[in-house]
Coordinates of C-alpha atoms and ligand atoms in Angstrom, one line a residue:
M1 CA 13.6 29.1 -46.4
T2 CA 10.8 31.2 -44.9
T3 CA 9.0 29.7 -41.9
R4 CA 5.5 28.4 -42.8
V5 CA 2.8 29.4 -40.4
L6 CA 1.1 26.3 -39.1
L7 CA -2.6 25.8 -38.8
S8 CA -2.4 25.7 -35.1
E9 CA -0.6 29.1 -35.1
L10 CA -3.3 30.9 -37.0
P11 CA -5.4 33.4 -35.1
G12 CA -8.6 31.6 -35.9
Y13 CA -7.5 28.2 -34.6
G14 CA -8.5 28.7 -31.0
K15 CA -11.8 30.2 -32.0
L16 CA -12.6 27.2 -34.2
Q17 CA -11.8 24.9 -31.2
A18 CA -14.3 26.8 -29.1
L19 CA -16.9 26.7 -31.9
A20 CA -16.4 22.9 -32.3
D21 CA -17.4 22.3 -28.7
G22 CA -20.7 24.1 -29.4
V23 CA -21.4 22.3 -32.7
K24 CA -20.8 18.8 -31.3
A25 CA -23.9 19.3 -29.1
A26 CA -26.0 20.9 -31.9
S27 CA -28.4 19.3 -34.4
I28 CA -27.8 19.6 -38.2
E29 CA -31.5 19.2 -38.7
Q30 CA -32.2 22.2 -36.4
F31 CA -29.7 24.3 -38.4
F32 CA -32.2 24.2 -41.2
T33 CA -34.9 25.7 -38.9
A34 CA -32.5 28.5 -37.7
Q35 CA -31.4 29.2 -41.3
P36 CA -34.4 28.9 -43.6
N37 CA -32.4 29.3 -46.8
R38 CA -29.7 26.9 -45.7
A39 CA -30.2 24.4 -48.5
S40 CA -29.6 27.0 -51.1
D41 CA -27.2 29.1 -49.1
F42 CA -25.0 26.1 -48.7
T43 CA -25.1 24.9 -52.3
L44 CA -22.5 25.8 -54.8
A45 CA -22.3 25.4 -58.6
A46 CA -19.2 25.1 -60.7
A47 CA -18.1 23.6 -64.0
G48 CA -21.4 21.6 -64.3
L49 CA -21.2 20.2 -60.8
G50 CA -23.3 21.1 -57.8
L51 CA -22.2 20.8 -54.2
D52 CA -24.8 20.7 -51.5
Y53 CA -22.9 21.0 -48.2
S54 CA -26.0 22.0 -46.1
K55 CA -26.1 18.7 -44.2
H56 CA -22.9 19.4 -42.3
L57 CA -22.0 20.3 -38.7
V58 CA -21.3 23.8 -39.9
T59 CA -23.1 27.0 -38.9
P60 CA -22.6 30.4 -40.6
P61 CA -20.2 31.5 -37.8
V62 CA -18.2 28.3 -38.2
L63 CA -18.0 28.8 -42.0
A64 CA -17.0 32.5 -41.5
Q65 CA -14.2 31.4 -39.2
L66 CA -13.0 28.7 -41.5
L67 CA -12.9 31.2 -44.4
D68 CA -10.9 33.5 -42.1
L69 CA -8.1 30.8 -42.3
V70 CA -7.5 31.3 -46.0
K71 CA -5.5 34.5 -46.0
P72 CA -3.3 34.1 -43.0
S73 CA -2.5 30.5 -44.0
G74 CA -1.2 31.8 -47.3
L75 CA -3.6 29.5 -49.2
D76 CA -4.8 32.3 -51.5
T77 CA -1.3 33.1 -52.7
D78 CA -0.5 29.3 -52.9
I79 CA -3.4 29.0 -55.4
Q80 CA -1.8 31.6 -57.6
S81 CA 1.6 30.0 -57.2
L82 CA 0.2 26.7 -58.3
F83 CA -1.2 28.1 -61.5
G84 CA 1.8 30.4 -62.0
G85 CA 4.2 27.4 -62.2
E86 CA 6.2 28.3 -59.2
P87 CA 8.3 25.5 -57.6
I88 CA 5.7 24.7 -54.9
N89 CA 6.8 21.1 -54.7
N90 CA 9.6 22.4 -52.5
T91 CA 11.2 19.1 -51.5
E92 CA 11.9 18.3 -55.1
G93 CA 12.3 21.9 -56.3
R94 CA 9.6 21.6 -59.0
P95 CA 6.3 23.2 -60.0
A96 CA 3.2 21.1 -60.0
L97 CA 1.8 21.8 -63.5
H98 CA -1.1 19.4 -63.9
T99 CA -3.4 22.3 -64.6
L100 CA -1.3 23.1 -67.7
L101 CA -2.2 19.7 -69.1
R102 CA -5.8 20.8 -69.6
A103 CA -5.2 24.4 -70.5
S104 CA -6.7 25.4 -73.8
S105 CA -5.0 28.7 -74.6
D106 CA -1.3 29.6 -74.2
Q107 CA -2.0 33.1 -73.0
G108 CA 0.3 33.8 -70.0
L109 CA 1.1 30.1 -69.5
P110 CA 4.5 28.8 -68.5
D111 CA 6.8 27.7 -71.4
E112 CA 6.1 24.0 -70.6
F113 CA 2.8 24.5 -72.5
N114 CA 4.6 24.0 -75.8
Q115 CA 5.6 20.5 -74.7
V116 CA 2.0 19.8 -73.6
R117 CA 0.7 20.9 -77.0
A118 CA 3.2 18.7 -78.9
A119 CA 2.3 15.7 -76.6
R120 CA -1.4 16.2 -77.3
A121 CA -0.8 16.1 -81.0
T122 CA 1.1 12.8 -80.6
M123 CA -1.7 11.4 -78.4
Q124 CA -4.3 12.4 -81.0
R125 CA -2.2 10.7 -83.7
W126 CA -2.0 7.4 -81.8
A127 CA -5.7 7.5 -80.8
G128 CA -6.5 8.1 -84.5
R129 CA -4.3 5.3 -85.7
L130 CA -5.9 2.8 -83.4
N131 CA -9.5 4.0 -83.8
S132 CA -9.2 4.0 -87.6
G133 CA -7.9 0.4 -87.6
E134 CA -4.6 1.6 -89.2
Q135 CA -2.5 0.1 -86.5
K136 CA -1.7 -3.5 -87.3
G137 CA 0.0 -6.2 -85.3
Y138 CA 2.8 -8.6 -86.4
S139 CA 0.5 -10.8 -88.5
G140 CA -1.2 -7.8 -90.2
A141 CA -4.3 -8.2 -88.0
T142 CA -6.0 -4.9 -86.8
I143 CA -5.3 -4.0 -83.2
T144 CA -8.6 -4.4 -81.3
D145 CA -7.4 -4.4 -77.7
V146 CA -5.1 -2.2 -75.7
V147 CA -3.6 -3.2 -72.4
N148 CA -2.3 -0.4 -70.2
I149 CA 0.5 -1.7 -67.9
G150 CA 1.1 0.7 -65.1
I151 CA 0.5 1.2 -61.4
G152 CA -0.5 4.0 -59.0
G153 CA -1.1 7.2 -61.0
S154 CA -0.2 5.3 -64.2
D155 CA -3.2 3.0 -63.7
L156 CA -5.8 4.3 -61.3
G157 CA -6.8 7.5 -63.2
P158 CA -6.8 6.0 -66.7
R159 CA -8.7 2.9 -65.4
L160 CA -11.3 5.0 -63.7
V161 CA -11.8 7.3 -66.7
T162 CA -12.1 4.4 -69.2
E163 CA -14.6 2.6 -67.0
A164 CA -16.7 5.6 -66.1
L165 CA -16.9 6.7 -69.8
K166 CA -17.8 3.2 -71.1
P167 CA -21.0 4.6 -72.7
F168 CA -18.7 6.7 -74.9
Q169 CA -16.3 3.8 -75.9
G170 CA -15.4 3.3 -79.5
N171 CA -14.2 0.1 -81.2
I172 CA -11.1 -0.5 -79.1
S173 CA -11.3 -2.3 -75.7
C174 CA -8.9 -1.1 -73.1
H175 CA -7.7 -3.3 -70.3
Y176 CA -5.6 -2.5 -67.2
V177 CA -2.9 -4.5 -65.5
A178 CA -1.2 -3.2 -62.4
N179 CA -0.3 -5.9 -59.9
V180 CA 3.0 -7.7 -59.8
D181 CA 0.9 -10.8 -58.9
P182 CA 1.2 -12.7 -62.1
A183 CA -2.5 -13.6 -61.9
D184 CA -3.4 -10.0 -62.9
L185 CA -1.6 -10.2 -66.3
Q186 CA -2.6 -13.8 -66.8
D187 CA -6.3 -13.2 -66.3
T188 CA -6.2 -10.3 -68.7
L189 CA -4.2 -12.1 -71.4
L190 CA -6.5 -15.1 -71.3
E191 CA -9.2 -13.1 -73.1
L192 CA -6.8 -11.6 -75.7
D193 CA -5.2 -12.5 -79.0
P194 CA -1.5 -11.5 -79.3
E195 CA -2.0 -10.7 -83.0
S196 CA -4.4 -7.9 -82.2
T197 CA -3.2 -6.6 -78.8
L198 CA -1.1 -3.5 -78.1
F199 CA 0.5 -2.7 -74.8
I200 CA 1.0 0.8 -73.4
V201 CA 3.8 0.7 -70.8
C202 CA 2.8 3.6 -68.6
S203 CA 5.6 4.6 -66.2
K204 CA 6.8 8.0 -65.5
S205 CA 10.1 6.6 -64.1
F206 CA 10.2 3.4 -66.2
R207 CA 11.7 1.9 -63.0
T208 CA 8.7 0.6 -61.2
E209 CA 9.0 -3.1 -60.4
E210 CA 5.4 -4.1 -61.1
T211 CA 5.2 -2.4 -64.4
L212 CA 8.6 -3.6 -65.7
T213 CA 7.9 -7.2 -64.6
N214 CA 4.5 -7.3 -66.3
S215 CA 5.9 -5.6 -69.4
L216 CA 8.6 -8.2 -69.7
A217 CA 6.0 -11.0 -69.3
A218 CA 3.8 -9.3 -71.9
R219 CA 6.8 -9.2 -74.3
A220 CA 7.5 -12.9 -73.8
W221 CA 3.8 -13.6 -74.4
L222 CA 4.0 -11.9 -77.8
L223 CA 7.3 -13.6 -78.7
N224 CA 6.0 -17.0 -77.7
A225 CA 3.0 -16.4 -79.9
G226 CA 5.2 -15.9 -83.0
A227 CA 6.1 -12.2 -83.1
S228 CA 9.7 -11.4 -83.7
E229 CA 11.8 -8.8 -81.8
A230 CA 11.5 -6.6 -84.9
D231 CA 7.7 -6.8 -84.6
L232 CA 7.6 -5.4 -81.1
D233 CA 7.2 -1.8 -82.2
K234 CA 3.8 -2.7 -83.6
H235 CA 2.7 -3.9 -80.1
F236 CA 4.4 -1.6 -77.6
I237 CA 4.0 2.1 -76.8
A238 CA 5.6 3.7 -73.7
V239 CA 4.6 6.8 -71.8
T240 CA 7.6 7.9 -69.7
S241 CA 10.1 10.6 -68.8
N242 CA 12.8 8.0 -69.0
L243 CA 13.3 7.5 -72.8
G244 CA 16.7 5.7 -72.2
A245 CA 15.1 2.9 -70.1
A246 CA 12.2 2.6 -72.6
A247 CA 14.8 2.2 -75.4
D248 CA 16.7 -0.4 -73.4
F249 CA 13.4 -2.3 -73.1
G250 CA 13.1 -2.2 -76.8
I251 CA 10.5 0.5 -77.4
P252 CA 11.8 2.9 -80.1
A253 CA 11.7 6.7 -79.5
G254 CA 8.9 7.0 -82.1
N255 CA 6.7 4.9 -79.9
C256 CA 7.4 6.9 -76.8
L257 CA 5.1 9.7 -75.5
P258 CA 6.5 12.1 -72.9
M259 CA 5.9 12.6 -69.2
W260 CA 7.6 15.3 -67.2
D261 CA 9.0 15.7 -63.7
W262 CA 6.6 18.6 -63.1
V263 CA 3.6 16.3 -63.2
G264 CA 3.0 14.0 -60.3
G265 CA 1.8 10.5 -61.1
R266 CA -1.5 10.9 -59.3
Y267 CA -2.1 14.1 -61.2
S268 CA -1.2 12.7 -64.6
V269 CA -4.4 11.3 -66.2
W270 CA -4.6 14.5 -68.2
S271 CA -1.2 13.8 -69.9
A272 CA -0.2 11.0 -72.2
I273 CA -0.6 8.7 -69.2
G274 CA -4.3 9.0 -70.2
L275 CA -3.6 7.7 -73.7
S276 CA -5.6 4.6 -73.1
C277 CA -8.6 6.7 -72.3
A278 CA -8.1 8.8 -75.4
I279 CA -8.0 5.6 -77.4
A280 CA -11.1 4.2 -75.6
I281 CA -13.3 7.3 -76.1
G282 CA -11.7 9.0 -79.0
W283 CA -9.7 12.2 -79.2
D284 CA -12.7 14.7 -79.3
R285 CA -14.2 13.2 -76.1
F286 CA -10.8 13.2 -74.4
E287 CA -10.6 17.0 -75.2
E288 CA -14.0 17.4 -73.5
F289 CA -12.6 15.6 -70.5
L290 CA -9.7 18.1 -70.4
A291 CA -12.2 21.0 -70.9
G292 CA -14.2 19.9 -67.9
A293 CA -11.1 20.0 -65.8
E294 CA -10.1 23.4 -67.2
A295 CA -13.5 24.8 -66.3
M296 CA -13.0 23.6 -62.7
D297 CA -9.5 25.2 -62.8
T298 CA -10.9 28.5 -63.9
H299 CA -13.5 28.4 -61.1
F300 CA -10.9 27.5 -58.5
R301 CA -8.4 30.2 -59.4
S302 CA -10.9 33.0 -59.8
S303 CA -13.8 32.4 -57.4
P304 CA -13.8 34.1 -54.0
P305 CA -13.3 31.7 -51.1
A306 CA -17.0 31.7 -50.0
T307 CA -18.1 30.3 -53.4
N308 CA -15.1 28.3 -54.2
M309 CA -16.1 24.7 -54.4
P310 CA -12.7 22.9 -53.9
L311 CA -11.8 25.4 -51.2
I312 CA -15.0 24.9 -49.2
M313 CA -14.4 21.2 -49.4
G314 CA -10.9 21.6 -48.2
L315 CA -12.0 23.7 -45.3
L316 CA -14.6 21.1 -44.4
E317 CA -11.9 18.4 -44.4
V318 CA -9.8 20.5 -42.0
W319 CA -12.8 21.2 -39.9
Y320 CA -13.6 17.6 -39.4
G321 CA -10.1 16.3 -39.1
N322 CA -8.6 19.0 -36.8
F323 CA -11.6 20.2 -34.8
L324 CA -14.0 17.3 -34.7
Q325 CA -11.4 14.4 -34.8
A326 CA -13.0 12.6 -37.7
G327 CA -9.8 10.8 -39.0
N328 CA -11.5 9.4 -42.1
H329 CA -13.7 10.4 -45.0
V330 CA -16.0 8.1 -47.0
V331 CA -16.8 8.6 -50.7
L332 CA -20.0 7.0 -52.1
P333 CA -20.5 7.3 -55.9
Y334 CA -24.1 6.4 -56.8
D335 CA -23.0 5.3 -60.3
H336 CA -21.7 2.0 -61.3
G337 CA -19.2 3.6 -63.7
L338 CA -17.7 5.6 -60.9
R339 CA -17.1 2.6 -58.7
R340 CA -13.4 3.0 -58.8
L341 CA -13.5 6.7 -57.8
P342 CA -12.6 5.8 -54.1
D343 CA -9.5 3.9 -55.3
F344 CA -8.4 6.9 -57.4
L345 CA -9.1 9.3 -54.6
Q346 CA -7.2 7.1 -52.1
Q347 CA -4.0 7.7 -54.0
L348 CA -4.8 11.3 -54.8
T349 CA -5.5 12.2 -51.2
M350 CA -3.5 9.8 -49.1
E351 CA -0.3 9.8 -51.1
S352 CA -0.6 13.6 -51.3
N353 CA -1.6 14.4 -47.7
G354 CA -0.3 11.5 -45.7
K355 CA 2.5 13.7 -44.4
G356 CA 3.7 14.5 -40.8
V357 CA 6.0 17.4 -41.3
S358 CA 5.4 21.0 -42.5
L359 CA 6.8 22.5 -45.7
D360 CA 9.8 23.7 -43.6
G361 CA 10.3 20.3 -42.0
R362 CA 8.8 20.7 -38.6
A363 CA 6.9 17.9 -37.0
L364 CA 3.2 18.8 -37.1
P365 CA 1.3 19.1 -33.8
Y366 CA -2.0 18.1 -35.5
T367 CA -3.4 15.4 -37.7
T368 CA -3.2 15.8 -41.5
G369 CA -4.7 13.6 -44.3
P370 CA -7.6 11.3 -43.2
V371 CA -8.1 7.8 -44.3
L372 CA -10.3 7.9 -47.4
W373 CA -12.4 4.9 -48.3
G374 CA -15.8 4.0 -49.9
S375 CA -17.5 2.1 -52.7
A376 CA -20.3 2.5 -55.1
G377 CA -23.9 2.9 -53.8
T378 CA -25.9 0.9 -53.3
I379 CA -23.3 -1.9 -52.8
G380 CA -22.0 -0.3 -49.6
Q381 CA -25.4 0.0 -48.1
H382 CA -25.5 -3.8 -47.6
S383 CA -22.0 -3.8 -46.3
F384 CA -20.5 -0.9 -44.2
H385 CA -23.3 1.6 -44.0
Q386 CA -24.3 0.0 -40.7
L387 CA -21.2 1.6 -39.2
L388 CA -22.0 4.9 -40.9
H389 CA -25.4 5.0 -39.3
Q390 CA -24.8 3.4 -35.9
G391 CA -21.1 3.1 -35.3
T392 CA -19.1 5.3 -33.0
L393 CA -16.8 6.8 -35.6
L394 CA -17.4 10.1 -37.2
C395 CA -17.2 9.5 -41.0
P396 CA -18.0 12.6 -43.1
A397 CA -19.4 11.4 -46.4
D398 CA -19.4 12.6 -50.0
F399 CA -22.3 11.2 -52.0
V400 CA -21.6 11.6 -55.8
L401 CA -24.8 11.6 -57.7
P402 CA -25.2 11.8 -61.5
L403 CA -28.8 12.9 -62.2
R404 CA -29.2 11.0 -65.5
T405 CA -28.2 7.5 -66.6
H406 CA -26.9 6.4 -69.9
T407 CA -28.5 3.0 -69.6
G408 CA -31.9 4.0 -70.9
M409 CA -33.4 2.4 -67.8
G410 CA -34.7 5.5 -66.1
E411 CA -37.1 3.6 -63.9
Q412 CA -34.4 1.5 -62.3
H413 CA -32.1 4.6 -62.0
R414 CA -34.9 6.3 -60.1
R415 CA -34.4 3.7 -57.4
L416 CA -30.7 4.4 -57.3
V417 CA -31.3 8.1 -56.8
A418 CA -33.9 7.4 -54.1
N419 CA -31.4 5.3 -52.2
C420 CA -28.7 8.0 -52.4
L421 CA -31.0 10.7 -51.2
A422 CA -32.4 8.4 -48.5
Q423 CA -28.9 7.6 -47.2
S424 CA -27.9 11.2 -47.2
R425 CA -31.0 12.2 -45.2
T426 CA -31.0 9.3 -42.9
L427 CA -27.4 10.0 -41.9
M428 CA -28.5 13.5 -40.9
V429 CA -31.9 12.8 -39.2
G430 CA -31.3 9.4 -37.7
R431 CA -34.1 8.1 -35.4
S432 CA -34.6 8.8 -31.7
P433 CA -35.2 6.0 -29.2
E434 CA -38.8 7.1 -28.8
A435 CA -39.4 7.0 -32.6
A436 CA -37.8 3.6 -32.7
R437 CA -40.1 2.4 -29.9
T438 CA -43.1 3.7 -31.6
A439 CA -42.2 2.0 -34.8
L440 CA -41.8 -1.3 -32.9
L441 CA -45.1 -0.9 -31.2
G442 CA -46.6 -0.3 -34.7
R443 CA -45.2 -3.6 -35.8
G444 CA -47.2 -5.3 -33.0
L445 CA -44.5 -5.7 -30.4
G446 CA -45.5 -5.5 -26.7
G447 CA -44.3 -2.5 -24.7
D448 CA -41.5 -4.3 -22.8
E449 CA -40.1 -5.8 -25.9
A450 CA -40.3 -2.5 -27.8
S451 CA -38.4 -0.8 -25.0
R452 CA -35.8 -3.5 -24.9
L453 CA -35.2 -3.2 -28.7
A454 CA -35.6 0.5 -29.1
P455 CA -31.9 1.4 -28.3
H456 CA -30.8 -1.0 -31.0
L457 CA -33.0 0.5 -33.6
A458 CA -32.3 4.1 -32.6
M459 CA -29.9 6.0 -34.8
P460 CA -28.0 9.0 -33.6
G461 CA -28.1 10.9 -36.9
N462 CA -26.3 14.2 -37.1
R463 CA -23.8 12.5 -39.4
P464 CA -22.4 15.0 -41.9
N465 CA -22.5 14.6 -45.6
S466 CA -22.2 16.4 -48.9
V467 CA -24.0 15.6 -52.1
I468 CA -22.1 16.3 -55.3
T469 CA -24.4 16.3 -58.4
M470 CA -23.9 16.4 -62.1
D471 CA -26.2 16.0 -65.1
S472 CA -24.7 12.6 -66.0
V473 CA -21.2 11.1 -66.1
N474 CA -19.8 12.4 -69.3
P475 CA -16.3 13.5 -70.3
G476 CA -16.8 17.1 -69.2
S477 CA -18.4 16.3 -65.8
L478 CA -15.8 13.6 -65.0
G479 CA -13.0 16.0 -65.8
A480 CA -14.5 18.6 -63.5
L481 CA -15.1 16.1 -60.7
L482 CA -11.5 14.8 -60.7
A483 CA -10.1 18.4 -60.9
L484 CA -12.4 19.3 -58.0
Y485 CA -10.9 16.6 -55.8
E486 CA -7.3 17.5 -56.9
H487 CA -7.9 21.1 -55.8
R488 CA -9.6 20.1 -52.6
T489 CA -6.5 18.0 -51.8
F490 CA -4.3 21.0 -52.5
C491 CA -6.4 23.3 -50.3
S492 CA -6.3 20.9 -47.3
A493 CA -2.5 20.4 -47.8
R494 CA -1.7 24.1 -47.7
L495 CA -4.0 24.7 -44.7
W496 CA -2.0 22.0 -42.9
G497 CA 1.2 23.6 -44.2
I498 CA 2.4 20.5 -46.1
N499 CA 3.7 19.6 -49.5
P500 CA 1.1 17.4 -51.3
F501 CA 3.4 16.8 -54.4
D502 CA 6.1 14.4 -53.0
Q503 CA 5.8 10.8 -51.8
W504 CA 9.1 10.0 -50.0
G505 CA 7.2 7.6 -47.7
V506 CA 6.9 4.9 -50.4
E507 CA 10.6 4.6 -51.1
L508 CA 11.9 2.7 -48.1
G509 CA 9.4 -0.1 -48.7
K510 CA 10.7 -0.4 -52.3
E511 CA 14.3 -0.6 -51.1
I512 CA 13.6 -3.3 -48.5
G513 CA 11.5 -5.2 -51.1
T514 CA 14.5 -5.3 -53.4
D515 CA 16.6 -6.6 -50.5
I516 CA 14.1 -9.3 -49.6
L517 CA 13.8 -10.4 -53.2
G518 CA 17.5 -10.9 -53.3
R519 CA 17.3 -13.0 -50.2
L520 CA 14.4 -15.1 -51.5
S521 CA 16.3 -15.6 -54.8
G522 CA 19.3 -16.8 -52.7
Q523 CA 21.5 -14.0 -54.2
T524 CA 22.1 -12.0 -51.0
S525 CA 22.1 -13.1 -47.3
A526 CA 24.1 -10.2 -45.7
G527 CA 23.0 -10.0 -42.0
A528 CA 19.8 -11.4 -40.6
M529 CA 16.5 -9.4 -40.7
D530 CA 14.1 -9.3 -37.8
P531 CA 12.9 -12.7 -36.6
S532 CA 9.4 -12.3 -37.9
T533 CA 10.6 -11.5 -41.5
E534 CA 13.2 -14.3 -41.3
R535 CA 10.5 -16.8 -40.3
L536 CA 8.2 -15.8 -43.1
M537 CA 11.0 -16.0 -45.7
R538 CA 11.7 -19.5 -44.4
A539 CA 8.0 -20.4 -44.8
W540 CA 8.1 -19.2 -48.4
R541 CA 11.3 -21.2 -49.2
N542 CA 9.7 -24.3 -47.6
A543 CA 6.5 -23.9 -49.7
Q544 CA 8.7 -23.9 -52.9
S545 CA 10.4 -27.3 -52.1
Ligands
LIG601 O1 5.3 4.2 -55.6 C1 4.5 5.3 -55.7 C2 4.6 5.9 -57.1 O2 5.8 6.5 -57.4 C3 3.4 6.7 -57.4 O3 3.5 8.0 -57.0 C4 3.3 6.6 -58.9 O4 2.0 7.0 -59.4 C5 3.5 5.1 -59.1 O5 4.5 4.8 -58.1 C6 3.9 4.7 -60.4 O6 5.1 5.3 -60.8 P1 5.6 5.2 -62.3 O7 4.6 5.9 -63.2 O8 7.0 5.9 -62.3 O9 5.8 3.8 -62.7

C-alpha cells in the first residue's frame, strides 16, 4: 500500500500554524473593512444553495493557504476516485457509490448503475401501490400507515427527509421506530391500527439487534390482532442486502428491496432505504430529491477548489479543528422541518470521521472529526446559545436558513429569519465592556453598578459562523443540502488522511452487549466482568425480583 501523506506533513501545514496565531488576535468585523467585497467574495452558490462564509476567522491569505492543501493532500484525485467507483473504502476493499444512487444518466457510470435503476423501478412500484390505495392489509383494509423499523443510517436519513418534506406529504403517514427500548415501538403502535399498517424493515445487514427485536415485536402485534402467518407479506417489506435473513424472518423475496455493500448506511437515504420517504412524498418528489443531490454532485466534482462549496466547508472544518483547536461544530437549522438535521449529521460526520489512524494505519498526530451538535433555531437560543456567545469554547456554527416558509404565515416566519440573522451577526460582533456599560447606564443604573455588571454583559464576539441559504425546504434543496454535507465530510476525511466509509469502532460494544445480555438472561456466566459492570448487573437482577 502506498503511504498516505498526512496533513501535518504537507508543506502548507507550518504556514497555516503561523497564520493561525495572527488570526486569533484579529477581528472578523475588521476583515470586512479591509476587504470591502468580502460578503460577496466569500459567498458561493451551488445547486440552489448559498453559502456565506464571510463571518469566519479567515483572511484571503489563510484561504489561499488552505486551498494549497488540496493538491498535495491528494484530495483532488480522491474526488475523481470517489465518483469513478474506485475502492476508496480501503479497509473493506469497496467503492463508496452513494453518488450513483442519484445519478440520472448512465453515461460513463460504473456497472452497478443497472442495479440502481432496477431498484428505483421497484421503489416506484411500491410507492405507487401504497399511494394509490392498492396495497391492502390482512382484513382487506387499505394501508394508511407505514412504520419504518431501522436504526442509524436506516432511520436518521429517512426520518429527517420525511419530516422536513411534510408539506409535500400525500395520503400515507410514515412513522419511525429505532430504539430497542420497547417504549419506542409501543408509543408508535398505540396510534395505529394493525389492519392498515405496513412495516418496512430497513437493515442493510439484517443483523442489527434493535431492528430485529422491534420487527419481531411488530410481527407479534399483527398476529395477536388476528393476522395469520400467511398474511404477513401484506404487512412487511424489507430493505436489505441479506435476503437470506429476511426470508428466515418470513419476508418473501418479492417484498425485499436491495441494498449493497458499496453504500454505507449513513449514505443510503438515496437508495431503497429511503422507501418510506418515497411513499410519504410520492415518487416524482423523491426523484426531485435525488436530482437536488445530483446537482450538488456535479458541482462538487467539476468546480475548481476556490468555488467548490463542500470543499471550502471541509477546509474550514480542518482550519478550525487543527489550527484553532475548535473540537466541535454546531449546526443550527432555522426551520422546524429540519430539526433533525443535527441528528442526521452526527452520524454522517462522527461515524465517518471519528477515526484515529490514517488510511495506511498510522496513529494520527492531530485531531480529526469534531463533535457535531445543535438543534433548531430558535429553540437553542433559549438553551445553549449562552455558551456560544459567552462561553470559553470555540464553536464554529452553521446556520441553515430557508428563505421562504410553506406555512403561509410569512409574518411569523419573518421573526424566525430575523432571529437567525441576529444570532449570526451577534456571534461575530459581540459587545465590548464599554458598550455594555453604556447600555447599563442607559437603563438608569448608577456608574458603579454599571461598571460592576459590564463584564457580565460584555460578549467577546469574533465567533465564526456560516449561513447556508435556500429558497425553501423542498425535495431538491434538501437533496442538495444533504449531499453538500456528505461531500464536506469526505473532503475533511481525505485532508486528515482517513477512511470515512468504515465504522469498526461500533463493533466491540455490540459484542460486549451480546455477552452482557447472555449474563442478564442467566445463560452465560463465564468469568467475572469488571466490578462496576458486575455491580450494575446485580442491580438490574434485584430490580426484577
Ligand atoms: O452500528 C452502526 C451501524 O452499522 C451503522 O453504520 C448503520 O447505519 C446502522 O448500524 C444500522 O445498520 P443496518 O442497516 O445494517 O441495520
